[in-house]
Coordinates of N, CA and C in Angstrom, one line a residue:
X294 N 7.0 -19.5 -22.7 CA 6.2 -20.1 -21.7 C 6.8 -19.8 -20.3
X295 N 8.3 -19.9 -19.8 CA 8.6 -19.7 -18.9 C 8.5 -18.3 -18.7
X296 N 9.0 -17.4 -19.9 CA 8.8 -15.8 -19.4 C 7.4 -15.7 -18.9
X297 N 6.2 -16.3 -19.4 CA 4.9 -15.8 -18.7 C 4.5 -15.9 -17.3
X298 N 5.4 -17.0 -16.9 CA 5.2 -17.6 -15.5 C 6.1 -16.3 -14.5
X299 N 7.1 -16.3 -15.3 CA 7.6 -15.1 -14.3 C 7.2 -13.7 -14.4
X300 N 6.2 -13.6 -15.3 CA 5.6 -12.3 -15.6 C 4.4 -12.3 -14.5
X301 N 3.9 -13.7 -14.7 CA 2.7 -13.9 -13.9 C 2.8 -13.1 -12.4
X302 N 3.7 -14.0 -11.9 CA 4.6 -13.8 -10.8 C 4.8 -12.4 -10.6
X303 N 5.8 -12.2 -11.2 CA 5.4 -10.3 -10.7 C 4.6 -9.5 -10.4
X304 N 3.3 -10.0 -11.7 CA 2.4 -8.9 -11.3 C 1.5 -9.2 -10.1
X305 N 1.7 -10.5 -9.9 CA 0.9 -10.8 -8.5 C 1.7 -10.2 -7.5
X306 N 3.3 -10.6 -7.5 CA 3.8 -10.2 -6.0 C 3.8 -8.5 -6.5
X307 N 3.3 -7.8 -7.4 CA 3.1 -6.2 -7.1 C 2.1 -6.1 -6.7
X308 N 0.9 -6.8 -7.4 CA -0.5 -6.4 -6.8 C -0.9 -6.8 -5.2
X309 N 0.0 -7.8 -4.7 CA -0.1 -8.0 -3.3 C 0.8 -7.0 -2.5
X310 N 1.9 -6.4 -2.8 CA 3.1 -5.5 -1.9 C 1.9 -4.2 -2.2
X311 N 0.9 -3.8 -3.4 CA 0.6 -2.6 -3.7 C -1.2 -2.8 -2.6
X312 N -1.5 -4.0 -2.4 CA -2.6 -3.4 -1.4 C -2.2 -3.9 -0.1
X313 N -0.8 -4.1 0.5 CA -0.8 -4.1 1.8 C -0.2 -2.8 1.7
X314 N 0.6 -1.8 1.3 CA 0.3 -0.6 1.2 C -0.5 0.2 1.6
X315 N -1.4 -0.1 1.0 CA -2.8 0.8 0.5 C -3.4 0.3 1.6
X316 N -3.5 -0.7 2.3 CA -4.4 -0.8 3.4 C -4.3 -0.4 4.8
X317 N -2.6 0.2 4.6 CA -2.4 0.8 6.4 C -3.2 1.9 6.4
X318 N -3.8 1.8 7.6 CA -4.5 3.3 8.1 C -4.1 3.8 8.9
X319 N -3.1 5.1 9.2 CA -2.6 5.5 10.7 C -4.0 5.9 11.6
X320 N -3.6 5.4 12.7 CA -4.8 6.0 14.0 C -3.8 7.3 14.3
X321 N -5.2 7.8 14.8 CA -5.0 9.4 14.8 C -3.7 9.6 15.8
X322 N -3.3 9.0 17.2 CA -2.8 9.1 17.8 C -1.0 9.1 17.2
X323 N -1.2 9.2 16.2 CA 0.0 9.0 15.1 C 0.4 10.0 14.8
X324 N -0.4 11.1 14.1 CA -0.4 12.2 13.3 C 0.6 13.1 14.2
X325 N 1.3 13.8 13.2 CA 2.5 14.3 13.4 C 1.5 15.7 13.6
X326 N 0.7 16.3 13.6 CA 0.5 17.7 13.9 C 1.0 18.8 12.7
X327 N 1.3 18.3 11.4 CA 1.7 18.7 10.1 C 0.8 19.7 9.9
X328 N -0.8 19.2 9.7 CA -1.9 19.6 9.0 C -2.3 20.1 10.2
X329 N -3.3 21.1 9.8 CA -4.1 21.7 10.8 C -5.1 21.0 10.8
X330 N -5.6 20.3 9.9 CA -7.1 19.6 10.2 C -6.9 18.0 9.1
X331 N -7.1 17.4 10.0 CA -7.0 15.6 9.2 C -8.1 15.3 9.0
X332 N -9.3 16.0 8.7 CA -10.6 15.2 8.5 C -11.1 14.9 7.3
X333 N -10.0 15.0 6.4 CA -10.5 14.7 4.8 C -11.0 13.2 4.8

């Protein structure tokens, strides 16, 4: 019982660290000039 609770736990605090992640979007004024073209 207690292992599930901390299992629980994990996978929420990954599924929350994995879409604040996923939700940055750099504004263009950011772009390092790497790529020739960022319009994908």
């Amino acid at each position: 019982m207690n292992t599930t609770k901390i299992l629980q736990a994990a996978l929420i605090a990954g599924a929350v660290m994995l879409a604040g992640c996923t939700n940055h979007v750099t504004q263009t004024d950011k772009y390092s000039g790497f790529l020739g073209d960022y319009s994908t």
